[in-house]
XYZ file of C-alpha atoms in Angstrom:
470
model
C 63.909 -160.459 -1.027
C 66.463 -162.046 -3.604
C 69.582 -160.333 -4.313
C 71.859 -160.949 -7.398
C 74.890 -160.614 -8.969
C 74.820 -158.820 -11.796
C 77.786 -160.344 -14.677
C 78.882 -158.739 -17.587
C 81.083 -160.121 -20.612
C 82.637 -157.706 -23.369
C 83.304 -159.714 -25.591
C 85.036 -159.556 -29.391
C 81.655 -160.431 -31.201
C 79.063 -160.147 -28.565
C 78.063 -158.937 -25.040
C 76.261 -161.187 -22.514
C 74.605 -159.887 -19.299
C 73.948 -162.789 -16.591
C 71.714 -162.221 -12.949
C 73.014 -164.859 -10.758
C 70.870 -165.427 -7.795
C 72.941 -164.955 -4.211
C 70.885 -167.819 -2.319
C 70.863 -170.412 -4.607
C 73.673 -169.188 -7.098
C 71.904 -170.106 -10.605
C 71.233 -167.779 -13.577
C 67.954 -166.222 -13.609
C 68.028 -164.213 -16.199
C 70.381 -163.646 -19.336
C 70.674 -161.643 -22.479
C 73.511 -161.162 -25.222
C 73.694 -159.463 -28.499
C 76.180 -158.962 -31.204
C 78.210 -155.911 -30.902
C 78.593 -155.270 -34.691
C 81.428 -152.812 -33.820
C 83.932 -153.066 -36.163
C 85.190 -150.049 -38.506
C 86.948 -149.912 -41.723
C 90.069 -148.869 -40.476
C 92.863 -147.060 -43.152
C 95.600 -149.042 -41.791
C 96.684 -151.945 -43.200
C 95.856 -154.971 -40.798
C 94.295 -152.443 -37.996
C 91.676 -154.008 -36.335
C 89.416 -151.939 -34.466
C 86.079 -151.470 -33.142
C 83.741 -148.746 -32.171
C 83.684 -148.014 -28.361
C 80.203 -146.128 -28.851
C 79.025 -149.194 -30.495
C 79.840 -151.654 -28.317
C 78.578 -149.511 -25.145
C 74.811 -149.066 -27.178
C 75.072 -152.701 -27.234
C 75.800 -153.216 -23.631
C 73.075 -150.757 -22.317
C 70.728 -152.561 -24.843
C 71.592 -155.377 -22.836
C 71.415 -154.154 -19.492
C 68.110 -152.707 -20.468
C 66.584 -156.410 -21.288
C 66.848 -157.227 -17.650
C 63.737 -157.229 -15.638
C 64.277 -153.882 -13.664
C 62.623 -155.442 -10.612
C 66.223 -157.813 -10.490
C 67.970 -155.056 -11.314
C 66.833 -153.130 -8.571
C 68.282 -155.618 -6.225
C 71.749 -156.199 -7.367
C 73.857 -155.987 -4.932
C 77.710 -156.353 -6.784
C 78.600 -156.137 -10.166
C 81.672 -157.840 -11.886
C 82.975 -157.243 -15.641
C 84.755 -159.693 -17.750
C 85.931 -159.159 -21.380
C 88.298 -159.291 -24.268
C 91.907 -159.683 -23.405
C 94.909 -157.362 -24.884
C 93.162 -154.767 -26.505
C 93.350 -151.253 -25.463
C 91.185 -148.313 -25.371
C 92.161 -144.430 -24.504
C 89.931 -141.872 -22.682
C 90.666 -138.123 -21.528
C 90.998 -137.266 -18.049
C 89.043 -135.279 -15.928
C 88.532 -131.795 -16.781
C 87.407 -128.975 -15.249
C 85.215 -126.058 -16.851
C 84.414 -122.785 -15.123
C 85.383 -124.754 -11.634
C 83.397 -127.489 -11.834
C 84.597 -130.947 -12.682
C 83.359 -132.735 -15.659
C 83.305 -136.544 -15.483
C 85.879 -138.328 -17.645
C 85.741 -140.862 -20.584
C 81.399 -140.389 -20.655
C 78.031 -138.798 -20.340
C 75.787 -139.876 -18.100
C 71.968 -139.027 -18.931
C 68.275 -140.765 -18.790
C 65.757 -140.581 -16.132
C 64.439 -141.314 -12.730
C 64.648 -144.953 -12.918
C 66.736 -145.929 -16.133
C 70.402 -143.504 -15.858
C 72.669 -144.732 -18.514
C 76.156 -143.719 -19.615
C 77.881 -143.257 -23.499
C 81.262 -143.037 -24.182
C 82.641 -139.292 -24.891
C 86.302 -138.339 -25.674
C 88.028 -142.445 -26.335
C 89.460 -143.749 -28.950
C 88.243 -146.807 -30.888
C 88.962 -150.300 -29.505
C 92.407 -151.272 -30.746
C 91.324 -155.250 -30.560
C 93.757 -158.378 -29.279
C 93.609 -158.936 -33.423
C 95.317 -155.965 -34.265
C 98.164 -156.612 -37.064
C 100.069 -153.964 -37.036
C 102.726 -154.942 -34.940
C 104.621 -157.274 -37.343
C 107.939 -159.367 -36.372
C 109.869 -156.590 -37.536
C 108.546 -153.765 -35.603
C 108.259 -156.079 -32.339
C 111.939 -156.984 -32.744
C 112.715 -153.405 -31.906
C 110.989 -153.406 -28.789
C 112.583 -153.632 -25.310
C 112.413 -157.314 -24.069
C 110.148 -157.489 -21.311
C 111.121 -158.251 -17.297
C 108.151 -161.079 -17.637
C 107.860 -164.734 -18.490
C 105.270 -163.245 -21.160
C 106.090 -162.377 -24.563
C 104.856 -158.978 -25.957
C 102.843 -159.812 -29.342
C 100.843 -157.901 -32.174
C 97.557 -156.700 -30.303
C 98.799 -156.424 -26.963
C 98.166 -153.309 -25.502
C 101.918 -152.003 -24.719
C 102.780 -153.016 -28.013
C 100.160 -151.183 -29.357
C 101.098 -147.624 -27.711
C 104.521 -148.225 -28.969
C 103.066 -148.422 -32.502
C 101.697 -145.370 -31.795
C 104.437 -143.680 -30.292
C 106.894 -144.250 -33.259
C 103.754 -143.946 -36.036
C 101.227 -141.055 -34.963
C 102.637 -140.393 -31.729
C 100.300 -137.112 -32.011
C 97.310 -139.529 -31.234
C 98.538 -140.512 -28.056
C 98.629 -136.549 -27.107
C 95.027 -136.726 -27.165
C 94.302 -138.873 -24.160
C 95.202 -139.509 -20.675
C 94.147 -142.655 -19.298
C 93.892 -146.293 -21.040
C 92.510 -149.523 -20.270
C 90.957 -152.768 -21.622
C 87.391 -151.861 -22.937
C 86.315 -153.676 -19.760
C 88.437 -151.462 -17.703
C 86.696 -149.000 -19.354
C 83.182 -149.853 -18.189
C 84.549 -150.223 -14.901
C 85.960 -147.334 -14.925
C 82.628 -145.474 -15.976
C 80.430 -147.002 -13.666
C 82.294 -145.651 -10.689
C 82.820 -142.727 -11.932
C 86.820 -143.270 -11.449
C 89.356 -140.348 -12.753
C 92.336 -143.067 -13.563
C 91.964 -146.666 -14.921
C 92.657 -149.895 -11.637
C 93.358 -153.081 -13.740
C 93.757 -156.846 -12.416
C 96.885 -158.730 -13.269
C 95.613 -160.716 -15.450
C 94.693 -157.522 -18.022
C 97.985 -156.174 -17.435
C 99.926 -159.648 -17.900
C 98.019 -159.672 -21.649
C 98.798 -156.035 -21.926
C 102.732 -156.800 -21.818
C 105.798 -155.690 -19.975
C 104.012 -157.058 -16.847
C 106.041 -159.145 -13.942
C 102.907 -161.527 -12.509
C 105.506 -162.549 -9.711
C 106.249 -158.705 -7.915
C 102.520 -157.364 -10.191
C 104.287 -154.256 -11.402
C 104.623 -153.045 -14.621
C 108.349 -153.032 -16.225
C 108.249 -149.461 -15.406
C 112.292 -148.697 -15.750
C 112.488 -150.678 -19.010
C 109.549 -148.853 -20.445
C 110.926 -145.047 -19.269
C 113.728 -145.466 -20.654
C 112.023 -146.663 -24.451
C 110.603 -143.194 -23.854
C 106.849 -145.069 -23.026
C 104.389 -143.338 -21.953
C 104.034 -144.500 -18.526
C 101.517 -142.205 -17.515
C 98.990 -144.473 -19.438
C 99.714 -147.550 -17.223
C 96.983 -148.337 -15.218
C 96.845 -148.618 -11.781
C 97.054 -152.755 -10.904
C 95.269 -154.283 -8.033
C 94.280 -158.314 -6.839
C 92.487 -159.856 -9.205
C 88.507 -160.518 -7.509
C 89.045 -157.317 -5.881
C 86.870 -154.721 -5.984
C 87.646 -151.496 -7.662
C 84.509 -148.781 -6.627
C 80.942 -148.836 -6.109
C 78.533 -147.632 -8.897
C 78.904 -143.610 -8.907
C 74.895 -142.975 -9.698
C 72.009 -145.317 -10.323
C 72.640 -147.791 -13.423
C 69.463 -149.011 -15.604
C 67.654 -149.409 -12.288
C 70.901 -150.831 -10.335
C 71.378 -148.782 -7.296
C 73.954 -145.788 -7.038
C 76.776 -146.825 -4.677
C 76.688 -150.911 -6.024
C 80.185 -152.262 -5.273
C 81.535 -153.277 -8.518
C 84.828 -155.836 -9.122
C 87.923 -154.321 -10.980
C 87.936 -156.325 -14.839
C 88.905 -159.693 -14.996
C 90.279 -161.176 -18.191
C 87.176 -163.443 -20.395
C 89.303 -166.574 -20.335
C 90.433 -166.817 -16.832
C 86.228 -165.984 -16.294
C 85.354 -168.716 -18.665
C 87.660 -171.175 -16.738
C 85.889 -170.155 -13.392
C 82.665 -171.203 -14.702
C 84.065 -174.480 -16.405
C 86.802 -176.341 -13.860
C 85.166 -177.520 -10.759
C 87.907 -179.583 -10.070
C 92.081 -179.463 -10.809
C 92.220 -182.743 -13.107
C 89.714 -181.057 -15.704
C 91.183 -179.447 -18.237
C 88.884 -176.882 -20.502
C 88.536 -176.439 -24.530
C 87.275 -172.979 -24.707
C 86.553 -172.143 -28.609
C 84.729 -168.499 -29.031
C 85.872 -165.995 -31.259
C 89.512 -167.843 -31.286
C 90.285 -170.926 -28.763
C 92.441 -171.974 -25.593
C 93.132 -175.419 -24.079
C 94.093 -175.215 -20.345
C 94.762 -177.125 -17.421
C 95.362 -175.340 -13.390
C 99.342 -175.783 -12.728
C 99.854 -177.089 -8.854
C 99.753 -174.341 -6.576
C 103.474 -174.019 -6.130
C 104.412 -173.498 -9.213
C 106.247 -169.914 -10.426
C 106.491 -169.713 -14.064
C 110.086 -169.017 -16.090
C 111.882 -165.582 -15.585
C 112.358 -165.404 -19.396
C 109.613 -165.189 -22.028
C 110.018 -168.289 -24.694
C 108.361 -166.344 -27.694
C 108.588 -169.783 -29.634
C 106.410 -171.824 -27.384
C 102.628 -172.642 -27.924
C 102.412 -173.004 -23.901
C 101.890 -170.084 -21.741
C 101.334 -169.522 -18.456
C 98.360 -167.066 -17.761
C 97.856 -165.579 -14.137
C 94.605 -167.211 -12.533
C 93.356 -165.692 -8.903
C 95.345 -166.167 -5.913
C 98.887 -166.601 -7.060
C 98.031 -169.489 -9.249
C 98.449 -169.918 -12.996
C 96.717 -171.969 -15.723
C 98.742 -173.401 -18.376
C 97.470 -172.500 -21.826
C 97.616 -172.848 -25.657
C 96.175 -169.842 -26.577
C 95.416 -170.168 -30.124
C 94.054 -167.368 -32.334
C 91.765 -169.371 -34.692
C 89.215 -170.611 -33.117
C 85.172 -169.768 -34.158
C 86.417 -166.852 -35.929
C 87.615 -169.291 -39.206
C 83.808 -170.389 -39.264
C 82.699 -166.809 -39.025
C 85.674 -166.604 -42.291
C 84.019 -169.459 -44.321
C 80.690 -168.049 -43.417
C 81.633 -164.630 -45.059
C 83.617 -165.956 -47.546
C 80.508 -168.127 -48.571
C 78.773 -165.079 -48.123
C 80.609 -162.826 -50.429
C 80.719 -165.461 -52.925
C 77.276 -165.243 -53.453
C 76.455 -161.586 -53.135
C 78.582 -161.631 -56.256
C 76.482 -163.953 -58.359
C 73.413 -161.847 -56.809
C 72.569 -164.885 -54.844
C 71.248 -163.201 -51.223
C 71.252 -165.783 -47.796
C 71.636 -164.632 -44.243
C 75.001 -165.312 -43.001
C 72.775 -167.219 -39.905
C 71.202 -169.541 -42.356
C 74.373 -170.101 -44.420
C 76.443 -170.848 -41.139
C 73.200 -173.355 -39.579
C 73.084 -175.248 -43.771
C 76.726 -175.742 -43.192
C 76.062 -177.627 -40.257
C 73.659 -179.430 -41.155
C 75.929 -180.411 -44.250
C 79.129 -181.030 -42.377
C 76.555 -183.374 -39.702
C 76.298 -185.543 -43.284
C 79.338 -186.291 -43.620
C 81.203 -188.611 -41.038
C 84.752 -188.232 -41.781
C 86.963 -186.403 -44.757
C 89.996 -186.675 -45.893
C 89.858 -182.878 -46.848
C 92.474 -181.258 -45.096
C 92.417 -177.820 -43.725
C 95.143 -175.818 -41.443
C 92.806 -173.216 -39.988
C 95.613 -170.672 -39.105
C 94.164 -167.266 -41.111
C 95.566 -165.118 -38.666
C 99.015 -167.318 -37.999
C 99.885 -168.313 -34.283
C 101.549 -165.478 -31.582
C 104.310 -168.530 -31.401
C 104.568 -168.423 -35.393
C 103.066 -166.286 -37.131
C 104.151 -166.538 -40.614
C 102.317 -170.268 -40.304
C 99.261 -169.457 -42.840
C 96.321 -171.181 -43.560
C 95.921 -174.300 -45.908
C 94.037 -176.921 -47.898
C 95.894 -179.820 -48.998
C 94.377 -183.368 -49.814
C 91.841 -181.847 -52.336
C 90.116 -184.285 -54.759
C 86.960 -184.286 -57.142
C 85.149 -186.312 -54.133
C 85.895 -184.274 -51.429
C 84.757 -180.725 -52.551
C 81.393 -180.388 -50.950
C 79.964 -177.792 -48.511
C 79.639 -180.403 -45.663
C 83.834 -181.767 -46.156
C 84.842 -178.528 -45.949
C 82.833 -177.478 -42.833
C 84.110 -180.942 -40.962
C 87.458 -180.251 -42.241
C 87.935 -176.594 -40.972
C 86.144 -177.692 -37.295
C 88.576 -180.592 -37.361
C 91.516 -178.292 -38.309
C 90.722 -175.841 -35.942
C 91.135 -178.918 -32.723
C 93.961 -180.524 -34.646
C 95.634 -177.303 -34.558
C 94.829 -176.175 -30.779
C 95.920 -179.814 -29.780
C 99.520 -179.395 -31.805
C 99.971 -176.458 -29.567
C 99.204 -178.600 -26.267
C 99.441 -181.995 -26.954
C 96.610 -184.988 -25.240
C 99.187 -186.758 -24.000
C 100.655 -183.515 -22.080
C 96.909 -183.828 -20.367
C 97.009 -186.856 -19.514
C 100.930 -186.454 -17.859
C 99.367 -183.425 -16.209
C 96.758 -185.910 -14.432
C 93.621 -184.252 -16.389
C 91.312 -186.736 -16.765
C 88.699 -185.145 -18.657
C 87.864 -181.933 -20.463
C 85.338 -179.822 -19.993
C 84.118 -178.173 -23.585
C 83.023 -174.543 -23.398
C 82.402 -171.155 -25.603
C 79.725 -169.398 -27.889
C 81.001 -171.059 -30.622
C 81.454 -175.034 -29.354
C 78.079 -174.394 -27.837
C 76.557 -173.706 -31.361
C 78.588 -175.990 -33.498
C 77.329 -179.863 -33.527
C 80.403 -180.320 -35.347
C 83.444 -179.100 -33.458
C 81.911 -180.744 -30.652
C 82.036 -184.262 -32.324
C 85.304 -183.152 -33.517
C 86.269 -182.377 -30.167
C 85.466 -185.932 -29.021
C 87.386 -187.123 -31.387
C 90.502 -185.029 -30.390
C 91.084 -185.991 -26.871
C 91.837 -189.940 -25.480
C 89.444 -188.573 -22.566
C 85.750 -187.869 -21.653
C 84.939 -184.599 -22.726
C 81.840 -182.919 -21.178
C 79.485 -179.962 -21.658
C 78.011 -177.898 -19.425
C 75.167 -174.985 -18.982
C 75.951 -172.021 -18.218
C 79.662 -171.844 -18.802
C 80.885 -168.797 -20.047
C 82.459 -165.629 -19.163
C 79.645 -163.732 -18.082
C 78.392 -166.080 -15.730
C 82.071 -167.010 -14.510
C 82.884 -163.222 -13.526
C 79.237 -163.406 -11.653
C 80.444 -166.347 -9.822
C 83.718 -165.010 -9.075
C 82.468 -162.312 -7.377
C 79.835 -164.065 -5.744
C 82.631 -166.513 -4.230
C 84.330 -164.032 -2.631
C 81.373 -162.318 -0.834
């Protein structure tokens, strides 16, 4: 009888559940939807989304399986979105019995699912709160990682100095895929892989420990800090039967959606990968010897991101990546809700394309940086070049796609590539796979072969991951 691996991606926009089949190690069977999560938040440049939301979604999703596959899962690894953070309350204990923590767990014989109770909202990897000014007053971090608006220490710190009474509330944090992780084995504290808790801040990758002296003495709630273990490792086993998944399924501690997405992509160490979802990375696997800096360099595009193992991947992590399409999309959007003009954002973004596929070249220029860079943020968006021949719907969709690689390629140059010995780039991502245009543009970009697969995202790369190390 087959067995699988059952992956799971949490991502910004979407969540995609993969079956990967143990004998011959293909995808069987795969579903995704759009979380829809975010809320209207009354801070200014809060982004956050709703943790019931996005857990409705994923049992939606996990529901769409054929139970018969489900049945025979036999591990279970979780990917998702990077930096953000999410709070839970502990265990408690009424009239001497122990409640579970962070959820509810109800349904029947055959289908048990569980909904968040007692979190907090998502506080996302977008998250603006956490300007120059306030991170300036922030401890500098024993890591060769800069701390930056959205990442999840620098996110309680916000809290600590502006509602610190929020904070009271809860006992435990995580990722939202720590979270899930969490729930499904039924854990009372939060385990988290290095490469979470390098994008959460105030992590050392070298000794994987948090900066615990420097944070005490900032008065940080330290309590919150998760527990870190190896990334691939596993951190339970499934604490009752899941959507038809057995009760006692081992289940991998949550590795980060990019490193996942690289998994999938690099099959060998002179590929580099173009990853453009929600925002984009470039990356290429540093040798194996190589230890990053001791001190951060908060004005560099390059980073150096844990991988598995010891290694690292050398990134440019760039914030604006299919989320400026998404932008134009809605912009579009709004534009004609006001003249009482109504089109589905799906068929406005899939007429853009097929305008933007019209047009060849343009000399319509557009810096795609809406949301600034984490290595500059004060660098804004803008169109420059602008004449009466250049103003159509299909220039301004190849201009943004082109802006978005000519801006992830000023942050890691082709010609670092090609001194790196990459010799070609594999293309990857929800929105490169759906997007005719940024992959022509992508072509363009790079003085080497650039090649797409199937399969190659974060949901299948955390299945593989954890099917490799069986």
């Amino acid at each position: 009888m087959a067995k699988y691996v059952l992956g799971i991606d949490v991502g910004t926009t979407s969540i995609k559940v993969v079956l990967l089949d143990i004998n011959s190690k293909t995808v069987t069977d795969s579903f995704s939807l759009p979380t829809k999560a975010y809320i209207v938040s009354d801070e200014t440049h809060a982004k956050e989304q709703d943790s019931v939301q996005i857990i409705t979604t994923l049992n939606e999703c996990i529901a769409s399986l054929p139970i018969d596959k489900l049945q025979n899962v036999s591990r279970i690894g979780v990917s998702g979105q990077m930096h953000g953070v999410v709070f839970w309350k502990a265990q408690t204990v009424l009239y001497h019995h122990c409640l579970p923590s962070g959820c509810n767990w109800s349904g029947g014989d055959s289908r048990h699912l569980f909904s968040p109770r007692d979190t907090s909202h998502l506080i996302t990897w977008q998250d603006g709160r956490c300007n120059s000014d306030f991170l300036s007053t922030l401890p500098n971090p024993d890591s060769h990682l800069s701390i930056a608006t959205g990442f999840g220490c620098a996110t309680i710190f916000w809290y600590m100095k502006y509602r610190p009474g929020f904070l009271s509330d809860f006992m435990v944090a995580g990722t939202i895929h720590d979270y899930v992780v969490s729930m499904l084995c039924g854990l009372e504290s939060c385990v988290m892989t290095g490469q979470n808790a390098a994008s959460w801040g105030y992590f050392n990758t070298a000794t994987n420990q948090w900066n615990i002296d420097i944070l005490k003495d900032a008065g940080f709630p330290v309590h919150l800090l998760p527990e870190c273990v190896p990334s691939g490792c596993m951190a339970g086993q499934t604490c009752c039967e899941w959507h038809g998944v057995p009760a006692s399924t081992p289940v991998g501690a949550a590795l980060g959606d990019f490193q996942c997405s690289v998994y999938s992509s690099m099959t060998d160490r002179t590929e580099a990968v173009l990853n453009i979802s929600t925002s984009a990375q470039l990356t290429y696997a540093m040798p194996l010897d190589f230890t990053p800096p001791n001190i951060p360099d908060p004005t560099s595009s390059i980073s150096y991101f844990p991988y598995f193992d010891g290694s690292y991947l050398a990134v440019a992590a760039s914030l604006n990546g299919g989320n400026v399409m998404a932008t134009l999309v809605g912009m579009l959007s709004g534009w004609m809700n006001e003249l009482e003009v109504e089109v589905s954002d799906s068929s406005l973004y899939e007429k853009l394309i097929r305008c933007a596929l019209g047009v060849d070249s343009s000399d319509l220029r557009v810096s795609p940086t809406i949301l600034g860079e984490r290595h500059d943020p004060l660098s804004l968006g803008q169109v420059s070049n602008i004449h009466p021949s250049n103003l159509s719907l299909g220039h301004m969709t190849r201009a943004v796609c082109r802006g978005v690689l000519d801006n992830i390629t000023s942050m890691m140059h082709p010609v670092f590539l090609l001194e790196a010995g990459v010799q070609r780039i594999k293309g990857s991502g929800s929105a490169l796979s759906r997007n005719a245009v940024l992959r022509q543009e992508a072509e363009r970009a790079f003085p080497l072969p650039v090649e797409y697969g199937q399969d190659v995202d974060s949901a299948v790369g955390v299945a593989i991951v954890f099917h490799d190390r069986m």
